[in-house]
Structures are given as C-alpha cells and as structure tokens.
Coordinates of C-alpha atoms and ligand atoms in Angstrom, one line a residue:
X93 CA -7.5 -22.4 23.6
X94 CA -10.4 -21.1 21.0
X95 CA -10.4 -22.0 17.7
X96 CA -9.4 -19.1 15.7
X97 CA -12.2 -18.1 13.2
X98 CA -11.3 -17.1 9.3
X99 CA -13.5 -16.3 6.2
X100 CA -15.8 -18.7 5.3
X101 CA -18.1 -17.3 2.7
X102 CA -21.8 -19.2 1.8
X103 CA -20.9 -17.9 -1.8
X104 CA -18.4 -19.0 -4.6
X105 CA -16.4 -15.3 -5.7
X106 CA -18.0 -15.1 -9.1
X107 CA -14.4 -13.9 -10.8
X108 CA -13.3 -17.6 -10.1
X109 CA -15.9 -19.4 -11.5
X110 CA -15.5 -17.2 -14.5
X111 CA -12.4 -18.6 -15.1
X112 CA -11.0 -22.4 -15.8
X113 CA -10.7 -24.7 -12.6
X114 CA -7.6 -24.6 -11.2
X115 CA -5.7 -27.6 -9.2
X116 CA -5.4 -26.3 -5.4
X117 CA -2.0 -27.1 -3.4
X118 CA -2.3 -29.9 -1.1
X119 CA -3.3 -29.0 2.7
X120 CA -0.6 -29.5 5.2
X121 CA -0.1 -32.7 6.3
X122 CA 2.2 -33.5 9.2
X123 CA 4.4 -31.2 11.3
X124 CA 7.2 -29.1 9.7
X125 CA 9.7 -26.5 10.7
X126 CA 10.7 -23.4 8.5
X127 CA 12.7 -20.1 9.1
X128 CA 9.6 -18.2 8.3
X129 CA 6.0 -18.9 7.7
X130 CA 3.2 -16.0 6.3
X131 CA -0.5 -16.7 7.2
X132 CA -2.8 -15.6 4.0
X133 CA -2.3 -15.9 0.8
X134 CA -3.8 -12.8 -0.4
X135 CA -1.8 -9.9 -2.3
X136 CA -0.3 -8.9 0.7
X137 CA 0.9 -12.5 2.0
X138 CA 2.0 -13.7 -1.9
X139 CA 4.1 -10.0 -2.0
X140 CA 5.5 -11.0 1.1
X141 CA 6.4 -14.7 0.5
X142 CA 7.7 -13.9 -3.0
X143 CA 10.2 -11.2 -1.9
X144 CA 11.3 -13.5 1.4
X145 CA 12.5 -15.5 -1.1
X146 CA 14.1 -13.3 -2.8
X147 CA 16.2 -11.7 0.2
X148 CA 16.8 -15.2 1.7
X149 CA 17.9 -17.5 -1.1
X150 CA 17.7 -21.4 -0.2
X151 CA 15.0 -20.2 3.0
X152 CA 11.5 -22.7 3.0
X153 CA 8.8 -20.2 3.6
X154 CA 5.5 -21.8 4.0
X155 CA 2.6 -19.7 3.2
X156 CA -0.8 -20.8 5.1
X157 CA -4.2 -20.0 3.0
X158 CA -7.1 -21.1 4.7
X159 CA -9.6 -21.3 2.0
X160 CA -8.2 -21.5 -1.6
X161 CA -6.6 -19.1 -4.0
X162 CA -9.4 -17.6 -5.9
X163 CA -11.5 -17.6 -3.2
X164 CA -9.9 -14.5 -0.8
X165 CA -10.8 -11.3 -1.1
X166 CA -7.9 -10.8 -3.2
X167 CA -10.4 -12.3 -6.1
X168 CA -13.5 -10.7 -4.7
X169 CA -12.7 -7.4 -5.1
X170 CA -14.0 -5.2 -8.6
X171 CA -10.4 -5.2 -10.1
X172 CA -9.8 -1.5 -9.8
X173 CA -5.8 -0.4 -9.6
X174 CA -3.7 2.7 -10.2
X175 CA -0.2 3.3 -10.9
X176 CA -0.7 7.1 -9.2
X177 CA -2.3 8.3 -6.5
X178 CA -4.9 11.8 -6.7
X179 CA -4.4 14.3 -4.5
X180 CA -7.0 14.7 -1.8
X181 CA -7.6 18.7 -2.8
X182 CA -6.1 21.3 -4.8
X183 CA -3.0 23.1 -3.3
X184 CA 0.7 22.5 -3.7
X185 CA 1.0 20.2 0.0
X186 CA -1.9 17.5 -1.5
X187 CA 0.2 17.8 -4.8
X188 CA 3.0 17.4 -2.7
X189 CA 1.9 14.6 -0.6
X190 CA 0.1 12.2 -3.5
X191 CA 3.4 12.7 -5.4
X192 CA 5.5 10.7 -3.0
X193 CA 3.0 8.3 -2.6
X194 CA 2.5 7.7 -6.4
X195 CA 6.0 6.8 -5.9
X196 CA 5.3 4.1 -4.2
X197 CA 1.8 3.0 -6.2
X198 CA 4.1 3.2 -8.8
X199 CA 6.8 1.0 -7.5
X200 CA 3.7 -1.7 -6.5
X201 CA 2.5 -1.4 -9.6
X202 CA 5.1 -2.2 -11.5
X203 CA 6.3 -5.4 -9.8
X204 CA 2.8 -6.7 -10.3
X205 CA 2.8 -5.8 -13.8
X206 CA 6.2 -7.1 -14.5
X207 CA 5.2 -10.4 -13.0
X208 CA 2.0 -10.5 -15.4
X209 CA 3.9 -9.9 -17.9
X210 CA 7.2 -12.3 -17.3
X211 CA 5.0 -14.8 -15.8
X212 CA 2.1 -14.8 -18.8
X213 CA -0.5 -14.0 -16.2
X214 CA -3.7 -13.5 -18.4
X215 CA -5.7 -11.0 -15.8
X216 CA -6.8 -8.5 -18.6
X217 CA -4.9 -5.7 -17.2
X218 CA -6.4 -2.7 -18.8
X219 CA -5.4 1.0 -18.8
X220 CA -9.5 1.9 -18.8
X221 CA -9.3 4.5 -16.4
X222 CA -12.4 5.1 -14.4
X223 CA -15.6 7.5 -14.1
X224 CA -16.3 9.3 -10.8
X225 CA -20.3 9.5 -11.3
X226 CA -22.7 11.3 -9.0
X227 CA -26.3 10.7 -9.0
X228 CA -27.4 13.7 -6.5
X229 CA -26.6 17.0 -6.2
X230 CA -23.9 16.2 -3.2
X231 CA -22.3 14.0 -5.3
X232 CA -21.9 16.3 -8.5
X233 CA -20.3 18.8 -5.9
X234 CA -17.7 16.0 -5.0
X235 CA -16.9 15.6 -9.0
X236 CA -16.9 19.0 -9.3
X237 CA -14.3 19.0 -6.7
X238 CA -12.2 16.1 -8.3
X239 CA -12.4 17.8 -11.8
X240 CA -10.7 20.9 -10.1
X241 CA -7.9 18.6 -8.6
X242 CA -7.3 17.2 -11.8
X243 CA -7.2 20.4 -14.1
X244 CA -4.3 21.7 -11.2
X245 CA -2.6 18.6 -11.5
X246 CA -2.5 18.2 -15.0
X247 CA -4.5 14.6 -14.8
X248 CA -5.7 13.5 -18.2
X249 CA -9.5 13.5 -17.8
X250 CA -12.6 14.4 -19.3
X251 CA -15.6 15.8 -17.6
X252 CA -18.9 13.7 -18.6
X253 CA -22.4 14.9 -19.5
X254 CA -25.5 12.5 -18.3
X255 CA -25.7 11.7 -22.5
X256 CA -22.0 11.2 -22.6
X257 CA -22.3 9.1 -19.9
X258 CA -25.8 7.4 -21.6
X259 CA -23.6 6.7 -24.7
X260 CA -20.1 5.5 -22.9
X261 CA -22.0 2.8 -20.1
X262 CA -25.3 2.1 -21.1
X263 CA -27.3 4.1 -18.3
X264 CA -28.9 7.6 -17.9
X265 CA -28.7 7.4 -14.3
X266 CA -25.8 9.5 -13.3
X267 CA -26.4 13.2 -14.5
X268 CA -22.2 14.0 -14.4
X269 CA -18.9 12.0 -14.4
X270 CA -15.1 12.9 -14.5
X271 CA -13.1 10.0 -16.6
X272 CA -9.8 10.2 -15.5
X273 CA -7.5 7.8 -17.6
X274 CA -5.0 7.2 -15.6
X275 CA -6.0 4.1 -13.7
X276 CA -6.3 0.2 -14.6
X277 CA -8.7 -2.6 -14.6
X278 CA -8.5 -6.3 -14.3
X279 CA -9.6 -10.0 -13.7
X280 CA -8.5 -10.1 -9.9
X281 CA -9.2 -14.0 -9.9
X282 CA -6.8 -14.9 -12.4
X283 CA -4.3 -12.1 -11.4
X284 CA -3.7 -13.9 -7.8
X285 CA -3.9 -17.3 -9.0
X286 CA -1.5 -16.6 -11.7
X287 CA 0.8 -14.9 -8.6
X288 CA 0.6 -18.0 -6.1
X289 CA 1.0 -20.2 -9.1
X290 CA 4.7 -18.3 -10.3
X291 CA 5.8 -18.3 -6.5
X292 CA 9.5 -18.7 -5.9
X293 CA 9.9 -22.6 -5.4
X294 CA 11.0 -21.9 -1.7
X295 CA 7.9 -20.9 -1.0
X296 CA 5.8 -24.2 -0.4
X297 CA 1.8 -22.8 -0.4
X298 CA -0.5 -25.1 1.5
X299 CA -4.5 -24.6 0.7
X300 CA -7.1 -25.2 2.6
X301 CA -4.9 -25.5 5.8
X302 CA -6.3 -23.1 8.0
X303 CA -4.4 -21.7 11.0
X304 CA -7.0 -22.5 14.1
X305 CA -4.1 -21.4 17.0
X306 CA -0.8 -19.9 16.9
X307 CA 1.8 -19.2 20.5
X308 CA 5.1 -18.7 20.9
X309 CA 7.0 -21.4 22.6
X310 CA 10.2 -20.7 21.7
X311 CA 9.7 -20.5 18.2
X312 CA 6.3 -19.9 16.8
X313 CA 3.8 -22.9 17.1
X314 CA 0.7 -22.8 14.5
X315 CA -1.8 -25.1 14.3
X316 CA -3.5 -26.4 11.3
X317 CA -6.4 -29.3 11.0
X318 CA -3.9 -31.6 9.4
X319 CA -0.5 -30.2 10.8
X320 CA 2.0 -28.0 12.6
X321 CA 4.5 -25.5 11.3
X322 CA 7.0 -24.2 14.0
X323 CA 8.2 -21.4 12.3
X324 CA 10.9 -18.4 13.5
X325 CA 9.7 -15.6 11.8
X326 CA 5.8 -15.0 11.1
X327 CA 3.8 -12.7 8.5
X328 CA -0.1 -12.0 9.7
X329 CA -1.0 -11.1 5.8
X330 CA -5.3 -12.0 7.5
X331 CA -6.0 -8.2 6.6
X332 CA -8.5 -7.9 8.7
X333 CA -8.6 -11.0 10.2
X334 CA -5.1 -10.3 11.9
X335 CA -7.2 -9.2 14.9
X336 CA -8.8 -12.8 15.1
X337 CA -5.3 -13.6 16.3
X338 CA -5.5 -11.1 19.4
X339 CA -3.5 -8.3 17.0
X340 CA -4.5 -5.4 16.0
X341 CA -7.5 -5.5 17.6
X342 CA -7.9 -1.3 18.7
X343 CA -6.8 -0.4 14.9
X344 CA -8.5 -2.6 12.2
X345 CA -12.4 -3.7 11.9
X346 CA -13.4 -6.3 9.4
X347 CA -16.2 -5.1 6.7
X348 CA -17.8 -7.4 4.4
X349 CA -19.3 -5.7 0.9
X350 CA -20.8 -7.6 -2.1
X351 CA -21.4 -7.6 -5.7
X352 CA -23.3 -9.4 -8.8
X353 CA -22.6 -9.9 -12.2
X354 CA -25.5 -10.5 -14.6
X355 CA -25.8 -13.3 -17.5
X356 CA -24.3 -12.5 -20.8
X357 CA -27.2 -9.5 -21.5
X358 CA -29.1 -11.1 -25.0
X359 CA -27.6 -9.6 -28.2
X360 CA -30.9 -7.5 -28.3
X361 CA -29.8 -6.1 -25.1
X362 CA -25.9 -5.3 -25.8
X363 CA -26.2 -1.7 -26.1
X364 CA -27.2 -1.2 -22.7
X365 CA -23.6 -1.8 -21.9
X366 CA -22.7 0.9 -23.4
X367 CA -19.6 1.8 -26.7
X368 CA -16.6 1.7 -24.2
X369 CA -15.8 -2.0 -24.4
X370 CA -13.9 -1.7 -20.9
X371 CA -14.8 0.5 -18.4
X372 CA -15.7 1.1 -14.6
X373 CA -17.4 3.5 -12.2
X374 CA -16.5 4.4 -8.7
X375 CA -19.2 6.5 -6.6
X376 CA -19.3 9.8 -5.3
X377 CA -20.1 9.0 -1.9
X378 CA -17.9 6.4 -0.3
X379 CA -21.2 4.3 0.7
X380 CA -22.4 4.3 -3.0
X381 CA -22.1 1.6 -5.6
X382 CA -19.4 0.2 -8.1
X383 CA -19.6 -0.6 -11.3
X384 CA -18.3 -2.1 -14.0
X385 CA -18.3 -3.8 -17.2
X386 CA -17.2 -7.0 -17.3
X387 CA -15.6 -8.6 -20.9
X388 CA -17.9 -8.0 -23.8
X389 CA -21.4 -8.7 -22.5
X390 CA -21.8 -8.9 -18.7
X391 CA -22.4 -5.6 -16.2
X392 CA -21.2 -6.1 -12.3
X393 CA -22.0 -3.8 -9.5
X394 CA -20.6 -3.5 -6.1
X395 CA -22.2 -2.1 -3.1
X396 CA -23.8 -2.5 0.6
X397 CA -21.8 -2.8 3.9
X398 CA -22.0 -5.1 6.8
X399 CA -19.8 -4.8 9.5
X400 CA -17.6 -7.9 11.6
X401 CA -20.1 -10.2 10.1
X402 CA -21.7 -11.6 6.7
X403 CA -25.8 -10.0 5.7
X404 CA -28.5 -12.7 4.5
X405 CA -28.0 -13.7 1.3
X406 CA -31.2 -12.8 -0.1
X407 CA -31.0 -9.1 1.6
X408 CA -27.6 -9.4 -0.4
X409 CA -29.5 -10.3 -3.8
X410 CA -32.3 -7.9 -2.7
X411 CA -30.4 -4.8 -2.5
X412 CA -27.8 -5.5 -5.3
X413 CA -30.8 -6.3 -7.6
X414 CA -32.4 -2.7 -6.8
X415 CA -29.1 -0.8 -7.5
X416 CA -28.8 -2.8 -10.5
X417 CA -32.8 -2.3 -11.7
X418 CA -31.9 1.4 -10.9
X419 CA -29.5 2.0 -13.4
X420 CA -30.7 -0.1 -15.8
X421 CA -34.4 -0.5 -15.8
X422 CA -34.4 -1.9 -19.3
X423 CA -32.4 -4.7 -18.0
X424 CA -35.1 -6.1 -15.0
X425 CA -35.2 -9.4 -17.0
X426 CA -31.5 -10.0 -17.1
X427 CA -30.9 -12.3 -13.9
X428 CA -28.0 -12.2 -12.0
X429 CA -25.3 -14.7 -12.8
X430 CA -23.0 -14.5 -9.5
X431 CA -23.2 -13.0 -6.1
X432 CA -20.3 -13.2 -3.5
X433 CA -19.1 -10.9 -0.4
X434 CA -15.8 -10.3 0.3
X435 CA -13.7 -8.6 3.4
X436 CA -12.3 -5.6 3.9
X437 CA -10.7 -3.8 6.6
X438 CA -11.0 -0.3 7.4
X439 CA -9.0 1.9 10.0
X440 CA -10.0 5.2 11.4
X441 CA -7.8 7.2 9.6
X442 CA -7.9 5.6 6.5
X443 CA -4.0 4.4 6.8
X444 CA -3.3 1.0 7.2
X445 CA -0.9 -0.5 10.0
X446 CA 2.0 -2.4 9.3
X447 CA 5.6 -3.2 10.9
X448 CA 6.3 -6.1 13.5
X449 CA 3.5 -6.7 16.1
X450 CA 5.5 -9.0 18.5
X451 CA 8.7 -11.0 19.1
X452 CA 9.5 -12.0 15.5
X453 CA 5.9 -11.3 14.4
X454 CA 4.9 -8.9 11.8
X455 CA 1.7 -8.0 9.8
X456 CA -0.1 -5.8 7.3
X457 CA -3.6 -4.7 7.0
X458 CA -6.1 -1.8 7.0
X459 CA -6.0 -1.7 3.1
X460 CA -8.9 -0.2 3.2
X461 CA -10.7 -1.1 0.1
X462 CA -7.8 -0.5 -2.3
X463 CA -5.3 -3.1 -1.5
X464 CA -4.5 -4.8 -4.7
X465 CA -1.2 -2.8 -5.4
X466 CA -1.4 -1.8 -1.5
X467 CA -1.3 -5.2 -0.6
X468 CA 1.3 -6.0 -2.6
X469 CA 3.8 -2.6 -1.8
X470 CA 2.8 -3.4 2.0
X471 CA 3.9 -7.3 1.7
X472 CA 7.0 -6.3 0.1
X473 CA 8.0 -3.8 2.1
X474 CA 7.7 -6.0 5.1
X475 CA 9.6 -9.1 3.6
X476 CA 12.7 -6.1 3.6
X477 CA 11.9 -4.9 7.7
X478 CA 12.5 -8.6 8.1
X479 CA 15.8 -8.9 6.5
X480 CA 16.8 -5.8 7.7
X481 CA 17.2 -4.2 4.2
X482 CA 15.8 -1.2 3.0
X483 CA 14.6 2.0 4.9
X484 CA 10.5 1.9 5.1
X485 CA 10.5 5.2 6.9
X486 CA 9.6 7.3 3.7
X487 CA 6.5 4.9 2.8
X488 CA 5.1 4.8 6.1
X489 CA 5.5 8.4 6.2
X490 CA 3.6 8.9 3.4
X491 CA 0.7 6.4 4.3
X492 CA 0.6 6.9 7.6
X493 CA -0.5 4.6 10.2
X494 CA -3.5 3.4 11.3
X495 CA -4.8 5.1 14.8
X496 CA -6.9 3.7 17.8
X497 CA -10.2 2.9 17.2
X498 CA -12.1 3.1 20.6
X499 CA -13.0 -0.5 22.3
X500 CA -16.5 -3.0 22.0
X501 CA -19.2 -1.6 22.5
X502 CA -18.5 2.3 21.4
X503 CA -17.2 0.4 18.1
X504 CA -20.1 -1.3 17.0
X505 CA -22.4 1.5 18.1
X506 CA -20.6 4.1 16.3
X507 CA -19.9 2.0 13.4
X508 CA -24.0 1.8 12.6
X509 CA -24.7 5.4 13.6
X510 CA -21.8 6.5 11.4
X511 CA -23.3 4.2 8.6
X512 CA -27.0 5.0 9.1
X513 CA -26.0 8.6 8.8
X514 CA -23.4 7.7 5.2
X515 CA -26.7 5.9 4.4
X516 CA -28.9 8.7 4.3
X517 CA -26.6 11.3 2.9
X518 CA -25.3 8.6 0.1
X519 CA -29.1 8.4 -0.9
X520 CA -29.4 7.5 -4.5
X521 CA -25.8 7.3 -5.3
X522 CA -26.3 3.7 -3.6
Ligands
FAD122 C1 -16.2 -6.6 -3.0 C2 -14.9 -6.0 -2.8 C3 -14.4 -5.1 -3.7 C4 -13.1 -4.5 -3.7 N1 -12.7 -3.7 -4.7 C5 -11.4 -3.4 -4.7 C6 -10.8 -2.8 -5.9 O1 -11.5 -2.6 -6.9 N2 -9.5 -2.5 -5.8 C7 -8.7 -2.7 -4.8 O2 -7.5 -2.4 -4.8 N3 -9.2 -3.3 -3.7 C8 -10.5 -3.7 -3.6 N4 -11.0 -4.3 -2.5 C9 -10.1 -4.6 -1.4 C10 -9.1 -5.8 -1.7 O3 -9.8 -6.9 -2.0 C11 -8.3 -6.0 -0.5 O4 -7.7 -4.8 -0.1 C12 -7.2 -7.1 -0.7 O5 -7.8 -8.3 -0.9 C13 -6.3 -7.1 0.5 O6 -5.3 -8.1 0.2 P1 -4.7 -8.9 1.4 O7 -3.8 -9.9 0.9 O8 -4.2 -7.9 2.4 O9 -5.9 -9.6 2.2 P2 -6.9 -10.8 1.6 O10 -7.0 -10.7 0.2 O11 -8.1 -10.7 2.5 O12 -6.0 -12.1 1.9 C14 -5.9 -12.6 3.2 C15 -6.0 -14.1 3.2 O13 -5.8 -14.6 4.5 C16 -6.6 -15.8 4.6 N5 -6.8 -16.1 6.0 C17 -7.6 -15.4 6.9 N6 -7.5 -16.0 8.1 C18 -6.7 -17.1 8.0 C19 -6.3 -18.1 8.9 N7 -6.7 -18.2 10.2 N8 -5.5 -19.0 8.4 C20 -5.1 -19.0 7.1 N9 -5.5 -18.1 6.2 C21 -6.3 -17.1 6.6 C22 -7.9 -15.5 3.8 O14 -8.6 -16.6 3.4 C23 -7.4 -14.6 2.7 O15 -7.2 -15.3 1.5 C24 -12.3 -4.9 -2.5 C25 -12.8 -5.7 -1.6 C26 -14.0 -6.3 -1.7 C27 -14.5 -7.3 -0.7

C-alpha cells in the first residue's frame, strides 16, 4: 500500500522560533490499542481530543501529529480571530444568517479563551480589531460595501482616510480602510502549544509519529514509522490532508500561502510601524495580502497562493519581498527575519465538510483560511456526534457543507484559470 504523504515544509514557521523551545512528546513507539484515536494535532484535532475526554471520562485517546506542535498550520497562520461573524451584505436575511453563526464563533471562541485564560496560555490575545484596506479602485468599492454592512448592523467601526491609515500602520499605500473593532489578534504558536500542552491526561499526544497507512480490519489499523495504534473510533483532523487518506477527495483541495516577518526595524525606523501598537490588515480582494504588526518592532505580511503543492522558496522571498518593498519603500534595507508556508484547505462553496466519513470514521476540514476558532467549534462539535450528545443540526445549518468539486484534471485547470483571472483583478492589492 502507498505511503500516505503529510506536510513537510523546507521552512521553520517563524511564530515558533519566536518563541522559547519547547520539549516535543515522544513519537510512538510500539503497538497500542485505544477506544479512539484523532490524526492531527491542529485546532481542530486538539478541540476534538480535549472534548473526547471530556464526554468519555477514563477513555485513552491517542492523538497522531506528524510533525510537531508549532510547526502545523495551526502556528503558520497570521493570528487573526473573531468572536462574531459579519454579514455577507446588508439586508435583514445576511443579518439574520451571521447572527446564528456568531453564535457559534462565539461559543468557539469562548472555550479557547477560557482555556487561555484557566490554563495561563501566554498567546497575546488582543481585542485589536482589524482594517479592511483597498489599494485600487475595486477594492475601495468592496470597503465601501463593508462600511455599509457595518453602519446597518450597528458594528463598531471607523472608516479610514489614506493619512489616517499613514499615521495608524506606517504606510501610505492603501488610499481607504474600515477598522472594525470587533475582532482579535494573537501569537498562534504559543496559543496551540499552550493547548496540546493543557490536554486532558487521557489524551496521550505522540509527535513526530506520522500516520503512513490506515484500514479497517475490524477495528481501525494505522501505521506509524515506530508503531501501531488499533483504534475503534477515528478523527481525520489532516484539514486538507484528509483527502491524502482517500477522503474527501471531490470536496477539499489543499492550498499552500506564505508570509515573512522582518528584523526588529532600527529605532530610527520605528515609526514606519505606525502609533497603533497592535494591529492587522486583511485585503480587499481575497487574493491580496495580509498584514500585520507583530509585538513592538517587527511588520509581517501574508500573501501568494500555490495550489496541492509548495512554490520555490526564493519565488516565495521574491514575491513577499515586493509586497513588502511596496508598502513600505522606506524599509528596502530591513531584511526579512522568517519566511514559512503553511496549508489551507479551500471548498467550493466556502463551507467546510464535517460529520462521519466511514464506519466509525469521522473528519473535519475545509476551514477555509479562518479555522482557528473554526477548527476548534468544528473539533468539538464532532467529539459530541461521536458520543451521541448534542444536536449539530443547527451549526451545520448555518455553515453549510462543503459541495463537489469536479475531478483531476478540470480541478487543477480551473483552479489556475480561476487564479490567473483573481490575479489580474487583485492587481495591486497583492
Ligand atoms: C499562512 C496562513 C495564514 C492563515 N491565517 C489565518 C488567520 O489569520 N486566522 C485563521 O483563523 N486561520 C488562518 N489560516 C488558516 C488556519 O491556519 C487553519 O484553518 C487551521 O490551521 C486549521 O486547523 P486544523 O487543525 O483543522 O488543521 P491544521 O492546523 O493543518 O492541523 C492538521 C495537522 O494534521 C497533521 N497531519 C497531516 N497529515 C498527517 C498524517 N498523515 N499523520 C499525522 N498528522 C498529520 C499536520 O501536521 C497538522 O499539524 C491561515 C493559514 C495559513 C497557512
């Protein structure tokens, strides 16, 4: 049987070198048989695990990371969160429709920030909010837009000149923003390693273990380099690496996307970071760049796509170094400090896809590019389908799920015309 293949980036995530080392779990070793085992220790997987434990006191749940905690994509993402979701448009059914879903961003939200707070996670969790910032005419019409969705909704927010924006972040680049303060930034490193490090002590976290097969004989048989769990009950928590499993495979696709942060800038350069001592940007076109301040005297920014596979890493550096250059031409001879790729996984229809995939198998993925509370809502949620408590019918609802995405080759074709197009009409807010 093929090996199965999980991320293996060239690139340390820059959040996790930031911080302290941490002392990885020992790899499994030997075989071992549990009542349930969850593959990925990612939001998702660590949301899952935690509440398994919870519903099945005295149950050993192994949880299988193949690389290391701090080193997922649930630490190489920008650290962006909300405790509410927007609605889509004006009118009383988006209204209608983001209100039961902040219900549930809430309820995620809350049980990570409960354990950050009961556990003494130190992951910087601030209430910055965020600027929507267009560049380009198309994407002032989009913040235009968004400011109309807020005023109807009653969103705290503040519309942003390009000299508001000059004095709040440091750069003249984006001619309008909308601040809307109800959102959240934070370390994402140290906010998942502080999770798997609180886990339930039922839940037994092996590192660097891999899962390279998994079948159903009876009870489910996965296959690590140094072991073997036979397991009852499984969780694919792989995002979008559940379809390396066979899963999946006509809903998800994997996307890789990359970011930088600089040096410390030289206390002769400090003010092109701006007053705000905390604060983030999300684009106007969903092809366009991130950014983000990052503690006193660093700047990050997020951008480019590459799909089912990992770019060059000098086309990486390349392009991140021209966005960069772009917004802050002052700033040419500030070198990069950190650059590191992540996966995501989108869906066509922008929901993701959860529930049970096969005999005692379930999974969760599609976060598409906002999964840190998603993850974690997702994995919980799933932990109750398994132990038969709770009704998920109201949050699936809500979300939706992911549809088909047509079959190899229309997929790959249509992925690059759809993102040659995005490219061209993102233009300069890239
Ligand atoms: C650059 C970047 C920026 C982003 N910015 C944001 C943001 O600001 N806010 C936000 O909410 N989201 C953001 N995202 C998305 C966010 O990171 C994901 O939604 C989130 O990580 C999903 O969590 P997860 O647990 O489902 O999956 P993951 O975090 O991907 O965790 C899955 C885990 O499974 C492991 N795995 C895979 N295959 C195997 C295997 N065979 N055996 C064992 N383990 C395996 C992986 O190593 C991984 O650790 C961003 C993503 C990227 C890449």
């Amino acid at each position: 049987m093929a090996r199965l293949t999980y991320p293996n980036y060239p690139a340390r995530c820059g959040w996790n070198v930031m911080l302290p080392p941490r002392q990885a779990r020992p790899a499994l070793e030997g075989p071992m048989s549990v009542p349930y085992a969850v593959i990925g220790a990612g939001y998702t997987g660590i949301a899952a695990a935690w509440r398994l434990a919870e519903l099945a006191p005295g149950a050993e749940i192994a949880l299988l990371e193949a690389s290391v905690v701090g080193e997922g994509s649930s630490a190489r993402n920008s650290g962006f969160l909300g405790r509410r979701v927007m609605p889509k448009e004006p009118g009383d059914r988006a209204a209608e429709r983001a209100r039961i879903q902040s219900r549930f961003q809430a309820e995620g939200f809350d049980w990570l920030e409960e354990r950050i707070r009961t556990c003494g996670i130190d992951c910087n969790l601030t209430r910055a909010g965020y600027i929507r910032a267009a560049a380009t005419e198309q994407g002032q019409a989009v913040v235009r837009a968004a400011l109309e969705v807020a005023r109807s909704n009653a969103l705290g927010h503040e519309l942003l000149s390009r000299a508001d924006l000059e004095r709040r972040i440091g750069t003249a680049y984006y001619g309008m923003g909308l601040y809307l303060e109800d959102s959240y930034l934070l370390q994402p490193a140290a906010l998942v390693r502080g999770l798997a490090d609180a886990l339930p002590s039922q839940v037994i976290l092996y590192e660097n273990t891999p899962v390279l097969s998994l079948r159903r004989d009876g009870k489910w048989r996965i296959e690590t380099p140094g072991g073997i769990v036979l397991a009852d009950t499984i969780v694919l928590a792989t995002n979008g690496f559940i379809t390396r499993f066979g899963y999946l495979k006509s809903r998800l696709v994997t996307i890789y996307t990359y970011a930088a942060v600089t040096e410390a800038l030289p206390d002769a350069d400090r003010q092109w970071a701006g007053e705000d001592t905390d604060w983030g940007v999300l684009p106007s076109h969903r092809l366009g760049t991130t950014l983000r301040r990052v503690g006193a005297d660093r700047l990050m920014v997020r951008s480019l796509y590459a799909y089912e596979g990992e770019l060059e890493t000098t086309q990486v550096t390349r392009a991140l170094r021209q966005r960069f250059e772009r917004r802050w031409p002052a700033l040419s001879h500030v070198p990069f400090d950190y650059v590191w790729g992540g996966t995501t996984a989108l869906t066509m229809n922008g929901s993701p896809w959860w529930g049970r995939i096969d005999e005692n198998a379930y999974a969760s993925g599609g976060c598409n590019g906002g999964g840190i509370v998603k993850g974690v809502l997702l994995g919980k949620y799933l932990a109750q389908l398994i132990a038969g408590q709770g009704d998920p019918g109201e949050l699936i609802g809500s979300l939706g799920l992911a549809n088909w995405i047509a079959p190899e080759p229309f997929r790959t074709v249509g992925f690059h015309v759809a993102s040659a197009y995005g490219q061209r009409k993102a233009g300069m807010e890239m």
